[in-house]
Every structure is written in C-alpha cells, then in structure tokens.
mmCIF file of C-alpha atoms in Angstrom:
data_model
loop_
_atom_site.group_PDB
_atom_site.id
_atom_site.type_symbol
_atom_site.label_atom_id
_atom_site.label_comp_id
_atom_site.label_asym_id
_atom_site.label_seq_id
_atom_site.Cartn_x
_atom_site.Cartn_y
_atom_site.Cartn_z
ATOM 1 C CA UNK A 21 -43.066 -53.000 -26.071
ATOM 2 C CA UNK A 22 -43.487 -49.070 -25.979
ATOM 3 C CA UNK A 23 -46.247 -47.253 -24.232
ATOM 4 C CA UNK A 24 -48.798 -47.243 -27.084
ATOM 5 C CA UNK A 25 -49.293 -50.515 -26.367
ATOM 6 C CA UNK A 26 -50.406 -49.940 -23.160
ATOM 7 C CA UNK A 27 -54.442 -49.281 -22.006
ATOM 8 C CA UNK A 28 -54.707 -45.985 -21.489
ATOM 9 C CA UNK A 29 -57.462 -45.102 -19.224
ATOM 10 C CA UNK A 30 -55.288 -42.082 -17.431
ATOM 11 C CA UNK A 31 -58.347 -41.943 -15.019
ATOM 12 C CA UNK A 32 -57.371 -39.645 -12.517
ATOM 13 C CA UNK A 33 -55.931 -37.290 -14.980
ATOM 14 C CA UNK A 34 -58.744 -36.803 -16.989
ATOM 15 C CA UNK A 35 -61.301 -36.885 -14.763
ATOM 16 C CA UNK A 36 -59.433 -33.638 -13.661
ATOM 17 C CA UNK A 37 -59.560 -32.124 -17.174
ATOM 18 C CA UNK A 38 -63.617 -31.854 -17.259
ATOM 19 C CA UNK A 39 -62.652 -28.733 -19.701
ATOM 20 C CA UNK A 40 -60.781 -30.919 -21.847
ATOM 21 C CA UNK A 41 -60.932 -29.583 -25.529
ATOM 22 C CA UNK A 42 -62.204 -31.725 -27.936
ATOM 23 C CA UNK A 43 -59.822 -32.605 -30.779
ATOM 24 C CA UNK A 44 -61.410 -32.075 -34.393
ATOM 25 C CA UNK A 45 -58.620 -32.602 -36.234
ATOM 26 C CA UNK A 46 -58.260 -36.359 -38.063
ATOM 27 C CA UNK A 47 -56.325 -38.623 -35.679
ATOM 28 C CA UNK A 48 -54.897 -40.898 -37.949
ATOM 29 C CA UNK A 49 -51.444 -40.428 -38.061
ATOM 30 C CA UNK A 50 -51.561 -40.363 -34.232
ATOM 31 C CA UNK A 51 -52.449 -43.826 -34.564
ATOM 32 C CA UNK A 52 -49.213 -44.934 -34.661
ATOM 33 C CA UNK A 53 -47.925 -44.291 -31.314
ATOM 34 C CA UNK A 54 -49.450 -43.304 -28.571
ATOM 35 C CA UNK A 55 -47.748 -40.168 -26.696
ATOM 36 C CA UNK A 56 -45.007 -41.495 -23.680
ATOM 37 C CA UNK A 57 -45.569 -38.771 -21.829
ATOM 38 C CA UNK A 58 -49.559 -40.317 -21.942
ATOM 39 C CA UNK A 59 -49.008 -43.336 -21.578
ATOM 40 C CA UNK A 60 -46.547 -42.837 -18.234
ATOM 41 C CA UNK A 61 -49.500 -40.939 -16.747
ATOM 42 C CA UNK A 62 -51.300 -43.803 -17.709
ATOM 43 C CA UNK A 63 -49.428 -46.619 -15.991
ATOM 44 C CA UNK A 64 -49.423 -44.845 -12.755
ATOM 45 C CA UNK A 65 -52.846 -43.992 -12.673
ATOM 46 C CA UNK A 66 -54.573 -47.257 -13.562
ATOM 47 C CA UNK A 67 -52.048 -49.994 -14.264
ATOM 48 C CA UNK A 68 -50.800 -51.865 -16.946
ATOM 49 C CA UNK A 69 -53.752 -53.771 -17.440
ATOM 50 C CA UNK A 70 -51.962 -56.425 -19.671
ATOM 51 C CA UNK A 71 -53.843 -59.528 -18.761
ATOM 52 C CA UNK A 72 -56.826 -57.893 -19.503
ATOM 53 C CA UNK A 73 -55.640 -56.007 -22.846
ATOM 54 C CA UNK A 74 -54.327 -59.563 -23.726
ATOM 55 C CA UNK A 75 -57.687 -61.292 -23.649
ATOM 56 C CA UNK A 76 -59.506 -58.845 -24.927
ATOM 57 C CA UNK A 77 -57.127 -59.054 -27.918
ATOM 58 C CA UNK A 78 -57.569 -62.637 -28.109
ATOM 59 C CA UNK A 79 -61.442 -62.415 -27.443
ATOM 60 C CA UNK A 80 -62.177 -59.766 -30.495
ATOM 61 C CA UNK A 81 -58.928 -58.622 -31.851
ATOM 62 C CA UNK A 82 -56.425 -56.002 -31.434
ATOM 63 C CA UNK A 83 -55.312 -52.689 -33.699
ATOM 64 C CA UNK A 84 -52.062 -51.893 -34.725
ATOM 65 C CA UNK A 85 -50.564 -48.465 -36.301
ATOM 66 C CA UNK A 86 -52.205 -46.141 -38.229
ATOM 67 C CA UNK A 87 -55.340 -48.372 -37.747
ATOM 68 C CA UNK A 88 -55.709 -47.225 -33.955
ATOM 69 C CA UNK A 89 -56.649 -43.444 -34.895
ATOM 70 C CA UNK A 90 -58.502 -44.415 -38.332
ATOM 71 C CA UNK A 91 -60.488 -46.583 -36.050
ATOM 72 C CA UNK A 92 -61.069 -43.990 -33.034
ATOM 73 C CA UNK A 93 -61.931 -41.249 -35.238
ATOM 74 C CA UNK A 94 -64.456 -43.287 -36.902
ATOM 75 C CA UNK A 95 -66.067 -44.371 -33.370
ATOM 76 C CA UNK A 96 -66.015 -40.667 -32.481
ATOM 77 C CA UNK A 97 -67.989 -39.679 -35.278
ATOM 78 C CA UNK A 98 -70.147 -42.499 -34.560
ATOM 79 C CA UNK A 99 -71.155 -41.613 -31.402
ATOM 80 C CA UNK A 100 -71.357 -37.743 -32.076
ATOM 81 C CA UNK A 101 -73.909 -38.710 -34.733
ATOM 82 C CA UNK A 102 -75.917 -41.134 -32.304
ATOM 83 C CA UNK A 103 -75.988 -39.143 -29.078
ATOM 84 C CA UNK A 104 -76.639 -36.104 -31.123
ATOM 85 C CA UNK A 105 -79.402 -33.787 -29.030
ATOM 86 C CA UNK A 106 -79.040 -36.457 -26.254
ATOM 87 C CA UNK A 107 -76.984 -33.828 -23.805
ATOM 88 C CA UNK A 108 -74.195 -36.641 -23.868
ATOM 89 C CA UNK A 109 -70.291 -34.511 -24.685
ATOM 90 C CA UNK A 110 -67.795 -36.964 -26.506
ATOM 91 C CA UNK A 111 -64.453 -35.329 -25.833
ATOM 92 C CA UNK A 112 -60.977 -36.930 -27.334
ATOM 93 C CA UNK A 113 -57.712 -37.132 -25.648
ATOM 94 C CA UNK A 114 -55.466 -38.553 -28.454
ATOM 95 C CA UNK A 115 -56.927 -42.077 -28.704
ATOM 96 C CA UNK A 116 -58.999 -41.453 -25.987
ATOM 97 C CA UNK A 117 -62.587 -40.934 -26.217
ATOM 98 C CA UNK A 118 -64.588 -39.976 -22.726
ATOM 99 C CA UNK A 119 -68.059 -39.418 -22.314
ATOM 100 C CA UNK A 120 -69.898 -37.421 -20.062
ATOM 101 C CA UNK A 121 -73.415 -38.183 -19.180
ATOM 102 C CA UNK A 122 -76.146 -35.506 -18.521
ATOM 103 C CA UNK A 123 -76.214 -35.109 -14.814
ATOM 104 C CA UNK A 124 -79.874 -34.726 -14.982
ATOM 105 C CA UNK A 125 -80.666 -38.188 -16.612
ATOM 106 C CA UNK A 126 -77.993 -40.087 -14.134
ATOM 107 C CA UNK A 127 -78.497 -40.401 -10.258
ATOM 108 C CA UNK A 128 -80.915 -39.320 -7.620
ATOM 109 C CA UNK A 129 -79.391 -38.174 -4.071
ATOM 110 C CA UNK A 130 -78.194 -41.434 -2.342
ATOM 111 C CA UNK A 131 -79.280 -44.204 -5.247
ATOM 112 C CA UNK A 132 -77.820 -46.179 -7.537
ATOM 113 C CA UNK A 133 -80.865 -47.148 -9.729
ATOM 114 C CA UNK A 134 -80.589 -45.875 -13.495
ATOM 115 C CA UNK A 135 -82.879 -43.340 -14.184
ATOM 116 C CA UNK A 136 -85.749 -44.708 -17.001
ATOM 117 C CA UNK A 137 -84.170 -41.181 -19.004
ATOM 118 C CA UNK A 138 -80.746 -43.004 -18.896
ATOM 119 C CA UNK A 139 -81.825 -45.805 -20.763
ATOM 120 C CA UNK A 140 -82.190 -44.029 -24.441
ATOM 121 C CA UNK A 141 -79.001 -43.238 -23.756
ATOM 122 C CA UNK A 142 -76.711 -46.139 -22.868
ATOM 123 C CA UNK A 143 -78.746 -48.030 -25.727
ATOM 124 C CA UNK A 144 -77.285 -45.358 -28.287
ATOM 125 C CA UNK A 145 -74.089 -45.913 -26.639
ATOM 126 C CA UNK A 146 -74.359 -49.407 -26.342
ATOM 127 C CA UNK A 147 -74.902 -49.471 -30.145
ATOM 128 C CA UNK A 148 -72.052 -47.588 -31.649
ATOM 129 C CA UNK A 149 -70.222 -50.049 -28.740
ATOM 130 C CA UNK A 150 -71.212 -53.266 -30.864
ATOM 131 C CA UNK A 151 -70.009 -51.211 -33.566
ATOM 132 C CA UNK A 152 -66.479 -50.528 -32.392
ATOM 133 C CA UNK A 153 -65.156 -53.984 -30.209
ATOM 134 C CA UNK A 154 -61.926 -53.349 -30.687
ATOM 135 C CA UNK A 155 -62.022 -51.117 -27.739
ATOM 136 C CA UNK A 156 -62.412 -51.312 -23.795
ATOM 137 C CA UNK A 157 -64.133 -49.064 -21.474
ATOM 138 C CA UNK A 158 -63.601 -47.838 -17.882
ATOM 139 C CA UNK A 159 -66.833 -46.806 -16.296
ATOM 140 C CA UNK A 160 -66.492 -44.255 -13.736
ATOM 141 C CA UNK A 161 -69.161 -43.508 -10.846
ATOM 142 C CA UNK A 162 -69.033 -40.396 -8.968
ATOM 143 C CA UNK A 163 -71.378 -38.454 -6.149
ATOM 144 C CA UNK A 164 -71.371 -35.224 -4.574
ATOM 145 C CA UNK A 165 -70.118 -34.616 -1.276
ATOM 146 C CA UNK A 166 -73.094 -35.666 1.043
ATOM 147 C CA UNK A 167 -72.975 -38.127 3.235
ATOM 148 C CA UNK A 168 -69.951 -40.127 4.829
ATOM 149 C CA UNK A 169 -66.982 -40.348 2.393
ATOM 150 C CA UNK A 170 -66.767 -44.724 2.968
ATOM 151 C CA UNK A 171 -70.771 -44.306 1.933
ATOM 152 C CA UNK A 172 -70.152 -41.963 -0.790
ATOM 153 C CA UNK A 173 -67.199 -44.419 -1.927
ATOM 154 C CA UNK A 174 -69.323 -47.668 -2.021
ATOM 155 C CA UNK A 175 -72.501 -45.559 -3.898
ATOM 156 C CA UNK A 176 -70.169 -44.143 -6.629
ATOM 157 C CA UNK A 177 -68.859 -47.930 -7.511
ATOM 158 C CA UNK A 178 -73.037 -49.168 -7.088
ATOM 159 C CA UNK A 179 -73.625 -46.423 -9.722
ATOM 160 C CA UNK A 180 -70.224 -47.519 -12.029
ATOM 161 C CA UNK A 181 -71.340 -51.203 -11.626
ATOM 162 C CA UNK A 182 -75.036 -50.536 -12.219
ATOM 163 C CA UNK A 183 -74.157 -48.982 -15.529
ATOM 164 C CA UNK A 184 -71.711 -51.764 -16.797
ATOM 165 C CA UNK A 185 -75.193 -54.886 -16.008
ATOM 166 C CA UNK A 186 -77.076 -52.186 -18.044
ATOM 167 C CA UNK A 187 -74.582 -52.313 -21.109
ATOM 168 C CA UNK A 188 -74.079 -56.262 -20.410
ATOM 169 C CA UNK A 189 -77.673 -56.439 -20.907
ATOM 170 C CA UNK A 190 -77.657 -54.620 -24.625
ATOM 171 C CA UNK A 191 -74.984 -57.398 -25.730
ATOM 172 C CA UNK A 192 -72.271 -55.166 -24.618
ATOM 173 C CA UNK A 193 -69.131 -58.355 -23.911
ATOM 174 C CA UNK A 194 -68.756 -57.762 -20.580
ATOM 175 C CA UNK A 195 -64.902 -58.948 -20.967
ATOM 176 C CA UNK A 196 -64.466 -55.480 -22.141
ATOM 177 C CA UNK A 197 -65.716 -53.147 -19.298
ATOM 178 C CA UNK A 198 -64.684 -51.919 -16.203
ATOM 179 C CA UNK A 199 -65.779 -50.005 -13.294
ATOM 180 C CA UNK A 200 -64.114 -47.658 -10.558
ATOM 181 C CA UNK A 201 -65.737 -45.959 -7.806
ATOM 182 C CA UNK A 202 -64.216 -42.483 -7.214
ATOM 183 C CA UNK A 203 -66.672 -40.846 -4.625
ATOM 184 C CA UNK A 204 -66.906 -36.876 -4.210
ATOM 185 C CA UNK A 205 -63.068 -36.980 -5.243
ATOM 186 C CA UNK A 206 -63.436 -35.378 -8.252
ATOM 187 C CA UNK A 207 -66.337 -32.903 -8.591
ATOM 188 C CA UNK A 208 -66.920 -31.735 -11.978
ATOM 189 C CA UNK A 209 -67.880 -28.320 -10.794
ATOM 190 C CA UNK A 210 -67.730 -27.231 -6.710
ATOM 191 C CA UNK A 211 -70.656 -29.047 -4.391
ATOM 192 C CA UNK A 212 -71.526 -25.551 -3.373
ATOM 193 C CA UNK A 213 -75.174 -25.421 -4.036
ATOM 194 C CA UNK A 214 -77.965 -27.908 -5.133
ATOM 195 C CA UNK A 215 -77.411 -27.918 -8.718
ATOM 196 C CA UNK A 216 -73.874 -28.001 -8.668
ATOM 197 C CA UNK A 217 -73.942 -31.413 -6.308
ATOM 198 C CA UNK A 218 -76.678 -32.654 -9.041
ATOM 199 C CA UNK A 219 -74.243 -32.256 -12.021
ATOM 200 C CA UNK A 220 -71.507 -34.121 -9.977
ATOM 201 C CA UNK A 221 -74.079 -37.254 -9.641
ATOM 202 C CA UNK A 222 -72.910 -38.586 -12.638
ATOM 203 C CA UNK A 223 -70.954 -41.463 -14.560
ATOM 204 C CA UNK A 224 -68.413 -41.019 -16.803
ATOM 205 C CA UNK A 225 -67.238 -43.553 -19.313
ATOM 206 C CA UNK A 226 -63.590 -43.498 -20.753
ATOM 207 C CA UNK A 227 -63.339 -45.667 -24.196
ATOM 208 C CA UNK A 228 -59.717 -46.801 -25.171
ATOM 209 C CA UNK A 229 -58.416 -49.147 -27.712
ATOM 210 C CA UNK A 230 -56.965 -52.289 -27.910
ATOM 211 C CA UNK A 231 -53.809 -52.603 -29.407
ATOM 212 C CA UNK A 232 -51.148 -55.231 -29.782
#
C-alpha cells in the first residue's frame, strides 16, 4: 500500500499555508499517486485514518488512478462555479481541495451558532458535496485569541461540530465528515486588532478523496 492511498487531510500543515497558491493547471495525471513526501506529512499530522477510509469506500465507493485527479478537478470547478461571488476561496493542494469561509458570515465573539449569512453558503457547498461522494471532509473550527485557551479550545470544536449537523441536515452522509477543534493555534492573519481577530473566527473545511 503506498501513501496515495492514504487520507490526506495534512491539517496542521495547511492550515499554516493560508497563502497557499491555487493550482490551475489540470490534475489528472497527478491522480495517480499521491506525492510521499505529502502523504508522510499527512500521517503524522492526522493519522492513517484507515478504518474510516475503509468504510467510506465500502459505504459509496472508492477512486483509483488517474480517476482521483479527473475527479478532484471536476469537484473544483464545481465548487468555483457554485460559490462564485459568495467570498468563499477554493484553494488545491494536489488532490486536496480546502475551503475558506468568509470570516464575516462565520462566528460572533464567543458563539458557536451559524450565522443565518452562513447558510447560502454551506447549502452551495453542501450541493456540489452530493455531487462529489467519493470524497471525505475534515471540518476545522478556529477562534481568535480571547479568552482562556481550554475555552477557546472547546468553542473552536462547538463551531467545527456545529457546521458538520448543518451539512448532515442538507443530506450531507455524515459517515464522511469530520471535525477538529484547533483554538487560536493557527491565526490566519495576527489577533492584533479587531478585524484581524474577526477574520480568524472562522471554519475551514479540507475535502480529500477516497481511494483504494
């Protein structure tokens, strides 16, 4: 079994890389192997994840080859086209796609309730989802640096999990999503003023395939 066959969220890596480029070029060819050096990154950072991978295989089926990028590239498209003038950036780390979610349309200071602006949102999302099931999803909650970290900690997962019952509820299968709390641990810009700490009040949603 080589690394491509691995899940790759790569979490704490790419929630570092919030400049991440995104990748134009057509991905298909890259479908047939993931890269190692990703996919070592990968199984320190979040695990192999194979009892999971393996039922959601089982559930709604699994890509091999060339058919992983074919099928990525055609979800990214997808949800460019969808959350087009929605705010939402689709960015693409090999088979990777990550999405970032307006800050402004997330989180108030201290909740976890879904803003009623959010909900346009994940429906588009949720859509293109039902679309593409070949694919799993690590949601990602995240606050500024108010408060008490072990608060800050237990609000970021609230805001992850609040976001995966939202996507259950647009016939998202919830055998397919996770969530991960992360805190003020990784700021997409510095929590030195108001606006700044608003743009880190966010969720971020990682999208990875399934493969054999």
């Amino acid at each position: 079994m080589n690394t491509r066959h691995f899940l790759v969220a790569a979490l704490c890596t790419s929630l570092t890389l919030s400049g991440c480029a995104t990748i134009n070029q057509n991905n298909t060819t890259k479908g047939a192997a993931i890269g190692a050096a990703v996919g070592a990154i990968a199984g320190k950072a979040t695990g192999n994840h194979k009892n999971k991978r393996l039922a959601i295989g089982a559930a709604l089926g699994a890509l091999t080859g060339a058919a992983v990028g074919r099928y990525m590239d055609n979800q990214e498209q997808a949800l460019r086209e969808q959350l087009s003038g929605t705010g939402v950036k689709v960015y693409r780390d090999g088979d990777i796609l990550r999405l970032d979610i307006p800050a402004q349309v997330t989180f108030a200071v201290g909740r976890s309730d879904i803003r009623a602006d959010l909900y346009p949102v994940l429906n588009d999302i949720a859509k293109v989802l039902g679309e593409y099931n070949k694919t799993m999803l690590v949601i990602t909650g995240h606050t500024d640096d108010t408060g008490p970290m072990a608060l800050n900690m237990q609000l970021s997962q609230s805001r992850a999990d609040a976001v995966k019952s939202y996507l259950i509820a647009q016939q998202v299968d919830p055998i397919r999503l996770e969530t991960r709390g992360v805190g003020p641990n990784y700021p997409a810009v510095p929590n030195t003023n108001e606006a700044n700490r608003a743009m880190n009040r966010r969720v971020e949603i990682h999208i990875e395939p399934v493969t054999e």
